[in-house]
XYZ file of C-alpha atoms in Angstrom:
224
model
C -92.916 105.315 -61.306
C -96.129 107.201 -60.511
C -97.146 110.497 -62.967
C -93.981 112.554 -61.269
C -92.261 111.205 -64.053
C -93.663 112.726 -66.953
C -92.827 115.863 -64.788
C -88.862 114.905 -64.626
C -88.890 113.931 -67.780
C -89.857 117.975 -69.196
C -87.362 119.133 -66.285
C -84.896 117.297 -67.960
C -85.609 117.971 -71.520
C -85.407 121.690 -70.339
C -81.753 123.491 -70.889
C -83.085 126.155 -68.546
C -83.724 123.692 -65.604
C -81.160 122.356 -62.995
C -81.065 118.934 -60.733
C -81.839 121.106 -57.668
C -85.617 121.809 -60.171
C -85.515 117.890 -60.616
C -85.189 117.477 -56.867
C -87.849 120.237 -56.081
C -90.597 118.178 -58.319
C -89.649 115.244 -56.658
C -90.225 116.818 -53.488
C -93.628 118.515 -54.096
C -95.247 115.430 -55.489
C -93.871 112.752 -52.305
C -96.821 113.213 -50.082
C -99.694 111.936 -53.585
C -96.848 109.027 -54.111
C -96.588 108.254 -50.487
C -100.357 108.014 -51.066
C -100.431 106.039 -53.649
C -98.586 103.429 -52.312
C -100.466 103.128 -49.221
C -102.613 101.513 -51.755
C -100.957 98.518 -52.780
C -99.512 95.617 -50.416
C -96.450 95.647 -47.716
C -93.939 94.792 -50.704
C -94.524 98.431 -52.220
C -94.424 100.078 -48.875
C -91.223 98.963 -47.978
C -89.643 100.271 -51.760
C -91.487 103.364 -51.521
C -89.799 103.358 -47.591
C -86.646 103.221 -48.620
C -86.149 105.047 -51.542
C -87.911 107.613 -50.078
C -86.176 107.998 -47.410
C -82.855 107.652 -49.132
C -83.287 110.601 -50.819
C -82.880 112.976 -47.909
C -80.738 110.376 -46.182
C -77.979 110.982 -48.949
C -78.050 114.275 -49.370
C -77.750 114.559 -45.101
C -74.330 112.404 -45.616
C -73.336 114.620 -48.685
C -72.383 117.121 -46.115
C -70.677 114.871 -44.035
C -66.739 115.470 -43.159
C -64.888 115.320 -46.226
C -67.545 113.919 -48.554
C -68.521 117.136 -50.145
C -70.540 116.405 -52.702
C -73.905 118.520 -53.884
C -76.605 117.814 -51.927
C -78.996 118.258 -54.660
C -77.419 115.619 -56.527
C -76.906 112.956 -53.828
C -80.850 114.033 -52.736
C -81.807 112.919 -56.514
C -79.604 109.539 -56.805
C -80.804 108.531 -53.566
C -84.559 108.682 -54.223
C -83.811 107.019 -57.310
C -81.360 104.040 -56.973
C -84.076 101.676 -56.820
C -86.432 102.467 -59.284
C -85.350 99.426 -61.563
C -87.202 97.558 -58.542
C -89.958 99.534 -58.434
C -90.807 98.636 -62.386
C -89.873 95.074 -61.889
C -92.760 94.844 -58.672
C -95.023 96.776 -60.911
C -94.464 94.494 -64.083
C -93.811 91.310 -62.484
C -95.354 91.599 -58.729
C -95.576 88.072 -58.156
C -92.145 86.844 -59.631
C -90.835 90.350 -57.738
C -92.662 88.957 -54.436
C -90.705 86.097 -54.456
C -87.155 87.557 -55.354
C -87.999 89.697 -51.595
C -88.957 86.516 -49.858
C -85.988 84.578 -51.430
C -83.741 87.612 -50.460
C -85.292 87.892 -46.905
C -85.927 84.635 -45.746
C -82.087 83.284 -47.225
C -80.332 86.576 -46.358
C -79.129 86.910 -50.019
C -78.450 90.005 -52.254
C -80.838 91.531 -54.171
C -78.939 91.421 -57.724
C -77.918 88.064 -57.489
C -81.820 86.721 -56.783
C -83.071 88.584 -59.712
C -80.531 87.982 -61.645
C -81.467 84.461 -61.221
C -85.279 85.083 -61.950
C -85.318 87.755 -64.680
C -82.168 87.436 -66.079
C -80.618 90.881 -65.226
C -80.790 93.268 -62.581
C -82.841 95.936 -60.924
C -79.695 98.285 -61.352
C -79.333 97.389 -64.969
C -82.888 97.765 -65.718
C -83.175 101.162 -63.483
C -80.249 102.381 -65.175
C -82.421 101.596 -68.650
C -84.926 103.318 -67.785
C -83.671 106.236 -66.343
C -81.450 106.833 -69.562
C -84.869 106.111 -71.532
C -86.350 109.166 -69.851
C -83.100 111.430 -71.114
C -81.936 112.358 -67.343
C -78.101 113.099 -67.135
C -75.649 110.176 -67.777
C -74.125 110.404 -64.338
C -77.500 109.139 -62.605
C -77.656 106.497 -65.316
C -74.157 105.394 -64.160
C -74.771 105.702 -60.307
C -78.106 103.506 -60.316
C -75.982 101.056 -63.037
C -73.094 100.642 -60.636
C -74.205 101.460 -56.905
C -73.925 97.203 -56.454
C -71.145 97.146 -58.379
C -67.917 98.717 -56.264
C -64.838 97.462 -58.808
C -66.879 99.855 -61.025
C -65.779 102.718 -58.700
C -62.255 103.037 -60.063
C -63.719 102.956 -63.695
C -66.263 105.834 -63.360
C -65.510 109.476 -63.599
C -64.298 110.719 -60.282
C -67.219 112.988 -59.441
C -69.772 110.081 -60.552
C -67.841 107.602 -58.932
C -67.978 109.419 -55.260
C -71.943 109.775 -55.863
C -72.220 106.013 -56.515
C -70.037 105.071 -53.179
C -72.833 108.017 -51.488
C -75.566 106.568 -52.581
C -74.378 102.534 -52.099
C -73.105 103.674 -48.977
C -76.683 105.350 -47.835
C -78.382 102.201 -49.306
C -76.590 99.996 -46.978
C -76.802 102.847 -43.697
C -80.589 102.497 -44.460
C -80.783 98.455 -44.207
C -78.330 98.203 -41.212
C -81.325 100.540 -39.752
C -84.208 98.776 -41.153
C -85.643 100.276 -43.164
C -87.711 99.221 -46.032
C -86.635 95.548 -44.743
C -88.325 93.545 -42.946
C -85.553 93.193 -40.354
C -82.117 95.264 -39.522
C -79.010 93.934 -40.905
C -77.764 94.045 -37.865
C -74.991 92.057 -38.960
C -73.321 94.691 -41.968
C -69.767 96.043 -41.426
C -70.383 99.539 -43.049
C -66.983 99.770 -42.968
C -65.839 96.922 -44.375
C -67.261 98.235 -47.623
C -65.237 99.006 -50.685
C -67.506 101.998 -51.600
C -66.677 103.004 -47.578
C -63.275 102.876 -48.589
C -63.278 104.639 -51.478
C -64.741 107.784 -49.818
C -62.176 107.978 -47.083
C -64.538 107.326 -44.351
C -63.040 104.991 -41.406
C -64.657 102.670 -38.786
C -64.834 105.359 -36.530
C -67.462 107.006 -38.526
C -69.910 104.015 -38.693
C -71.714 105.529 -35.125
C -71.942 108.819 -36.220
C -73.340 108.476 -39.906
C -75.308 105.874 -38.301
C -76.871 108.037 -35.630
C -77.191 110.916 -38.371
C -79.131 108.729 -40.749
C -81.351 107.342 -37.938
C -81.844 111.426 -36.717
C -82.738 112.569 -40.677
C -84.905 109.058 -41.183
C -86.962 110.183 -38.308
C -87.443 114.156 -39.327
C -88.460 112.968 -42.658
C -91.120 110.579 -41.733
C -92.408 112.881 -39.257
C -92.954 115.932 -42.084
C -94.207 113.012 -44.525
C -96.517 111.440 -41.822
């Protein structure tokens, strides 16, 4: 994680400070990381792509009929979710360059390809580090258990509904493309347990769809 996260970090050592402050830091710094991952090769670009993109993504579908969860929180899971993949590139970029080319090239899941290289997760080792840096137990537990939907019905209710958010904005955003090297054209969103679980039916696959596609596009036009 680039230098934003020192500046988390104080937010959330700080009684006085809310997620919505954690979300505007986040915010203020994405245009100098945006820039420094322009840096580095196409297997950064497409993390930073998603995750940033995710972040606005979720907290669009936050508002969505029924869902009702805070914005500000979904915004902040979102942008996060992955960052067990972004230390893993960082620590391990050739073993991580291979668990993307494994996943791509054999259309297989993330978890289970690096569970089979490092031994564990990005999830589990996001969730790690994200409780390292003292930030609330209910983000630890989404970016644990966002692969993980039997998890759902375990999990407080509140967390639970912004895990299924922020799996179910995950998955939106790699039916669409992005930061993939191809669609997955192929994903029934709504045959999805973490679908399920937030009361959404196949008649709402077009619409979120087309709503993620519309906010994907307004944030990558204010990002540039």
């Amino acid at each position: 994680m680039p230098a934003i996260a020192g500046k988390v970090v104080q937010a959330a050592d700080n009684p006085d400070s809310s997620i919505d402050d954690i979300r505007s830091l986040i915010e203020q710094d994405a245009a100098s990381m945006k820039d420094a991952y322009k840096r580095f090769g196409l297997m950064e670009k497409l993390l930073w792509q998603h995750s940033s993109l995710a972040g606005p993504a979720a907290a669009m579908l936050a508002k969505y009929r029924g869902i009702a969860i805070d914005p500000d929180v979904a915004f902040t899971a979102g942008l996060m979710h992955h960052i067990g993949k972004t230390a893993l590139a960082n620590s391990h970029r050739e073993d991580y360059e291979h668990v993307m080319a494994t996943v791509y090239n054999e259309a297989r899941g993330f978890t289970d390809v690096e569970n089979e290289v490092f031994g564990f997760s990005h999830a589990k080792l996001g969730a790690a580090v994200v409780q390292q840096w003292g930030l609330p137990d209910s983000l630890v537990q989404t970016i644990q258990h966002h692969h993980n939907p039997g998890m759902l019905a375990e999990l407080d209710d509140e967390v639970a509904r912004v895990c299924a958010l922020t799996t179910i904005t995950s998955l939106c955003l790699s039916k669409l493309g992005v930061g993939r090297s191809r669609p997955l054209e192929d994903l029934d969103l709504s045959a999805q347990p973490a679908w399920a679980f937030l009361d959404l039916a196949a008649d709402d696959v077009d619409p979120i769809l087309t709503a993620c596609s519309d906010r994907i596009k307004e944030s990558s036009a204010v990002s540039g």
